[in-house]
Amino acid sequence: MIRFLTLVFFLLYPVCPAFAGLTAEDFAYGFLLDTKGDGAIYSLVLPDEVYRVARRADLGDVRVLNADDEVVPHVLRQPAEDETDLRSRENVPFFPITEEAKGGRQGNLAVDVSRSADGMIISVAADPAAAAGGSGERSYLLDLSGVETETGRLELAWQDSDLSFATVSLAESDDLQHWRPLVDSAVLVDLEFGGHRVASKDIVLPVSPLRYLMLTGQEGERLPELLTVTAISEKTAERKLRRWLPLGEGQVGHEGERIVIDYTSDNRLPADAVSLRFSEANSMIRASVLSRPDAESPWTSRCSAVFYSLARGGATITDEVCSFGRTSDSLWRLEIIEDGLGLEQSGKAPTLELGWTSAELLFVARGPAPFTLAFGSGRLEEDAGPPTAGMILQAVSGKEAEQLVKPASLGDRIELGGKAALNRPPPSLPWKKWLLWSVLCLGVGLLALMVRHLLREMRKES
């Protein structure tokens, strides 16, 4: 009896379409992958089109196929939320001086400099003749000769209320005699707005500077009385290379007494930051950013900040990006707390930009090449995803194993199942239920036959 039921089950099992394997036709599009060498595991950064076409926010409808149309194990590795910060900070000696700009900013300094044997500046005294004939502008001589790391930016600190807005420039020199421009224009800001402070006290350096820098105010502007100058290296581990997607100007409306601006994203982007782009210079608002996956879900607050764009003397400063935990929500809202744009009158909404970082795809080179990155499938809209993801991450967790991962590159884009593959297939027949009920009914029928046979035998004996 048991052997007969088991035989029936395995005879019916192959006709169940739920167990059929995936093929390239189940996906809309794909990219051929170039895998040079004989690596066991390859990696590549997902292209933007995958996020635009994918049906699932978690990219569960992405697979890697080999030349035999077989699915190979893969995993998507997101960039770390909290990156290890390897930046170093070193104090920079500085000296306020009066300069005579002979021949422009690249002229020689009219100062008397005392230096130690290793080139570090000990003191700076202005040349009386130059000071008498100079403009009286305050400048600062910065001594980077003692800074050991490569400087990426300078961080300035000054007395509160000593500066609101100033445009400065930087020149560099290796001998205090010959100078060349390094930063033509940078803006220093320290403003109050709506109980919040807007400050920009950093100067980003385009290249690694020489040993000495001259900080000068442009167009006769007075510089603040500096308290400290800090040299900061910009070397960080796995620095985020965010991409930015503008969502347009948005739809201005009202939510109670507050102005709200709604935006829509058609992409499954793993956004972790937003920024605002204003249509006019010198704009400023205080607002909260919210998002949700669909119109039926409640809004989730992502961040609140003062957003601004201030321009002066050809230089523009903007706020730092507003960061938060990674989300793939498609509906976004800007809730205005304090309006510095005059939205009620102008109706010109700022453009909301989503910042995101592409995931890294790791796959096992099993089977013959070439491999194909396939994406966009309505069939996999509710699939649980590949079960081997955890094993791949565990295999490449160590530093030595990470070195064995070889890079793969994108080849030609190809159409697999086309747009039709993006549609969710019609509900399949309930083969599992039918199979189960068939086996149960068959078992009950056999049991009834056995009982009937037993009753006949008992009647014969009686």
Coordinates of C-alpha atoms in Angstrom, one line a residue, residues 193-439:
F193 CA 18.3 81.6 10.5
G194 CA 15.2 80.6 12.3
G195 CA 17.1 79.6 15.5
H196 CA 19.5 77.5 13.4
R197 CA 23.1 78.2 12.5
V198 CA 24.4 78.0 9.0
A199 CA 28.1 77.7 9.0
S200 CA 30.7 76.8 6.3
K201 CA 34.2 76.9 7.6
D202 CA 35.9 74.4 5.4
I203 CA 38.0 75.1 2.3
V204 CA 38.4 72.1 0.0
L205 CA 41.7 71.8 -1.7
P206 CA 41.8 70.6 -5.4
V207 CA 45.2 69.1 -5.1
S208 CA 47.7 68.3 -2.3
P209 CA 49.2 71.7 -1.4
L210 CA 52.8 72.8 -1.1
R211 CA 54.4 73.6 2.3
Y212 CA 53.0 77.1 2.7
L213 CA 49.6 78.7 2.0
M214 CA 48.5 82.3 2.0
L215 CA 44.8 82.9 3.0
T216 CA 43.6 86.3 1.7
G217 CA 40.3 88.1 1.6
Q218 CA 39.0 89.1 -1.8
E219 CA 38.1 92.6 -2.8
G220 CA 39.3 94.1 0.4
E221 CA 37.1 91.9 2.6
R222 CA 38.2 91.6 6.2
L223 CA 39.0 88.2 7.4
P224 CA 37.9 86.9 10.9
E225 CA 40.3 86.6 13.7
L226 CA 41.2 82.9 13.5
L227 CA 41.4 80.7 16.6
T228 CA 42.5 77.4 14.9
V229 CA 43.3 76.0 11.5
T230 CA 43.1 72.2 11.1
A231 CA 44.4 70.2 8.1
I232 CA 42.2 67.2 7.4
S233 CA 43.2 64.3 5.2
E234 CA 40.4 62.9 3.0
K235 CA 41.4 59.3 3.0
T236 CA 38.4 57.2 4.0
A237 CA 37.7 53.5 3.8
E238 CA 35.3 52.5 1.1
R239 CA 34.3 56.1 0.4
K240 CA 30.7 56.4 -0.8
L241 CA 30.4 57.4 -4.4
R242 CA 26.8 58.5 -4.4
R243 CA 24.9 59.1 -7.6
W244 CA 22.1 61.6 -7.7
L245 CA 18.7 61.4 -9.3
P246 CA 16.5 64.6 -9.6
L247 CA 12.8 64.0 -9.0
G248 CA 11.7 67.2 -10.6
E249 CA 10.1 70.2 -9.0
G250 CA 7.3 68.4 -7.2
Q251 CA 3.7 69.2 -6.5
V252 CA 3.0 72.0 -4.0
G253 CA 0.1 71.5 -1.6
H254 CA -1.0 71.9 2.0
E255 CA -1.2 69.5 4.9
G256 CA -3.0 71.4 7.6
E257 CA -1.3 74.7 8.0
R258 CA 2.0 73.6 6.6
I259 CA 3.2 73.6 2.9
V260 CA 4.1 70.2 1.6
I261 CA 5.8 69.3 -1.7
D262 CA 5.3 65.8 -3.1
Y263 CA 7.7 64.0 -5.4
T264 CA 7.6 60.6 -7.2
S265 CA 10.4 58.2 -8.1
D266 CA 9.9 55.6 -10.7
N267 CA 13.1 53.8 -9.8
R268 CA 13.9 51.1 -7.1
L269 CA 16.8 53.1 -5.8
P270 CA 18.4 52.3 -2.4
A271 CA 18.4 56.0 -1.4
D272 CA 20.3 57.1 1.8
A273 CA 20.5 60.9 1.3
V274 CA 18.6 63.8 -0.2
S275 CA 19.6 67.3 -1.3
L276 CA 17.7 70.3 -2.7
R277 CA 18.4 72.2 -5.8
F278 CA 16.9 75.7 -5.8
S279 CA 15.8 77.6 -8.9
E280 CA 17.2 80.9 -7.5
A281 CA 20.4 81.8 -5.7
N282 CA 20.6 82.7 -2.0
S283 CA 17.6 80.5 -1.1
M284 CA 17.0 78.9 2.3
I285 CA 14.3 76.8 4.0
R286 CA 13.9 74.6 7.0
A287 CA 12.1 71.4 6.2
S288 CA 11.5 67.7 7.0
V289 CA 11.9 64.9 4.5
L290 CA 9.4 62.0 4.5
S291 CA 8.9 59.0 2.3
R292 CA 6.6 55.9 1.9
P293 CA 6.5 52.9 -0.5
D294 CA 2.9 53.5 -1.7
A295 CA -0.1 55.7 -1.3
E296 CA -1.7 53.4 1.3
S297 CA 1.3 53.4 3.6
P298 CA 1.9 56.0 6.3
W299 CA 4.7 58.6 5.9
T300 CA 8.0 57.9 7.6
S301 CA 10.2 60.8 8.7
R302 CA 13.7 60.5 7.2
C303 CA 15.5 63.7 8.3
S304 CA 15.1 67.4 9.1
A305 CA 17.6 70.1 8.2
V306 CA 18.1 73.7 7.0
F307 CA 18.6 73.6 3.2
Y308 CA 20.3 76.5 1.5
S309 CA 22.3 77.7 -1.5
L310 CA 24.3 80.9 -1.0
A311 CA 26.3 82.6 -3.7
R312 CA 28.8 85.5 -3.5
G313 CA 31.7 86.6 -5.6
G314 CA 31.3 83.7 -8.1
A315 CA 31.4 81.1 -5.3
T316 CA 28.4 79.1 -4.1
I317 CA 28.0 77.1 -0.9
T318 CA 25.3 74.6 -0.2
D319 CA 24.2 72.6 2.8
E320 CA 25.6 69.2 3.6
V321 CA 23.4 66.3 2.3
C322 CA 20.6 65.1 4.6
S323 CA 21.5 61.4 5.3
F324 CA 19.4 58.6 6.7
G325 CA 19.0 54.8 6.6
R326 CA 18.8 53.2 3.2
T327 CA 15.2 52.9 1.7
S328 CA 13.7 52.1 -1.7
D329 CA 10.5 54.1 -1.2
S330 CA 9.0 55.7 -4.3
L331 CA 7.0 58.5 -2.8
W332 CA 8.7 61.5 -1.2
R333 CA 7.5 64.6 0.6
L334 CA 9.1 67.8 1.7
E335 CA 7.3 69.4 4.7
I336 CA 8.2 73.0 5.0
I337 CA 8.8 74.2 8.6
E338 CA 10.0 77.7 7.8
D339 CA 9.6 79.1 4.3
G340 CA 12.5 81.2 3.1
L341 CA 11.5 80.8 -0.6
G342 CA 8.1 82.5 -0.7
L343 CA 6.4 79.4 -2.0
E344 CA 3.0 80.8 -1.3
Q345 CA 3.6 83.6 -3.8
S346 CA 6.0 82.2 -6.3
G347 CA 5.0 78.5 -6.3
K348 CA 8.5 77.6 -7.5
A349 CA 9.3 74.4 -5.7
P350 CA 12.9 73.2 -5.3
T351 CA 14.1 70.0 -7.0
L352 CA 14.5 67.1 -4.7
E353 CA 17.5 64.9 -5.5
L354 CA 17.9 61.3 -4.2
G355 CA 21.4 60.1 -3.3
W356 CA 22.1 56.4 -3.6
T357 CA 25.0 54.0 -4.1
S358 CA 24.8 50.9 -6.3
A359 CA 25.1 47.5 -4.8
E360 CA 27.9 45.1 -5.6
L361 CA 26.9 41.8 -7.2
L362 CA 29.0 38.7 -6.4
F363 CA 28.4 35.5 -8.3
V364 CA 30.0 32.0 -8.5
A365 CA 31.4 31.1 -11.9
R366 CA 29.8 27.7 -12.1
G367 CA 29.2 26.3 -15.6
P368 CA 30.3 27.5 -18.9
A369 CA 30.8 31.2 -19.9
P370 CA 29.6 33.6 -21.0
F371 CA 27.5 34.6 -18.0
T372 CA 24.4 36.9 -18.3
L373 CA 23.1 39.3 -15.7
A374 CA 19.3 38.9 -16.1
F375 CA 16.8 41.3 -14.5
G376 CA 13.2 42.3 -14.5
S377 CA 10.8 39.4 -14.0
G378 CA 7.1 39.4 -13.0
R379 CA 7.3 35.7 -12.2
L380 CA 9.8 36.4 -9.4
E381 CA 7.7 39.2 -7.8
E382 CA 7.1 37.1 -4.7
D383 CA 10.0 34.7 -4.9
A384 CA 12.1 34.3 -1.8
G385 CA 15.4 34.8 -3.7
P386 CA 18.5 32.6 -4.0
P387 CA 19.2 30.6 -0.9
T388 CA 23.0 30.6 -1.3
A389 CA 23.6 34.3 -0.6
G390 CA 24.8 33.8 3.0
M391 CA 27.3 31.1 1.9
I392 CA 28.9 33.4 -0.7
L393 CA 29.3 36.3 1.8
Q394 CA 30.8 33.8 4.3
A395 CA 33.3 32.6 1.7
V396 CA 34.6 36.1 0.9
S397 CA 34.5 37.4 4.5
G398 CA 38.2 37.2 5.1
K399 CA 40.8 39.5 3.7
E400 CA 42.7 36.7 1.9
A401 CA 39.5 35.4 0.4
E402 CA 38.4 38.9 -0.7
Q403 CA 41.6 39.0 -2.8
L404 CA 40.4 36.0 -4.8
V405 CA 37.4 37.8 -6.0
K406 CA 38.0 39.0 -9.6
P407 CA 36.2 41.9 -11.3
A408 CA 33.7 41.3 -14.1
S409 CA 32.7 43.9 -16.6
L410 CA 29.4 44.7 -18.4
G411 CA 29.2 43.7 -22.1
D412 CA 26.4 44.2 -24.6
R413 CA 22.8 44.8 -23.4
I414 CA 20.4 42.2 -24.7
E415 CA 16.7 41.7 -24.7
L416 CA 15.6 38.4 -23.2
G417 CA 11.8 38.0 -22.6
G418 CA 11.2 41.7 -23.3
K419 CA 8.5 43.8 -21.7
A420 CA 6.2 40.8 -21.5
A421 CA 8.4 39.2 -18.9
L422 CA 7.7 42.2 -16.6
N423 CA 4.0 41.2 -16.3
R424 CA 3.0 39.0 -13.5
P425 CA 1.9 35.6 -15.0
P426 CA -1.7 34.5 -14.5
P427 CA -2.3 32.4 -11.3
S428 CA -1.1 28.8 -11.9
L429 CA -3.4 25.9 -11.4
P430 CA -3.3 24.6 -7.8
W431 CA -1.4 21.5 -8.6
K432 CA -0.1 21.0 -5.1
K433 CA -3.6 20.9 -3.7
W434 CA -4.8 18.7 -6.5
L435 CA -1.9 16.3 -6.0
L436 CA -2.5 16.2 -2.2
W437 CA -6.3 15.6 -2.6
S438 CA -5.7 13.0 -5.3
V439 CA -3.3 11.1 -3.0

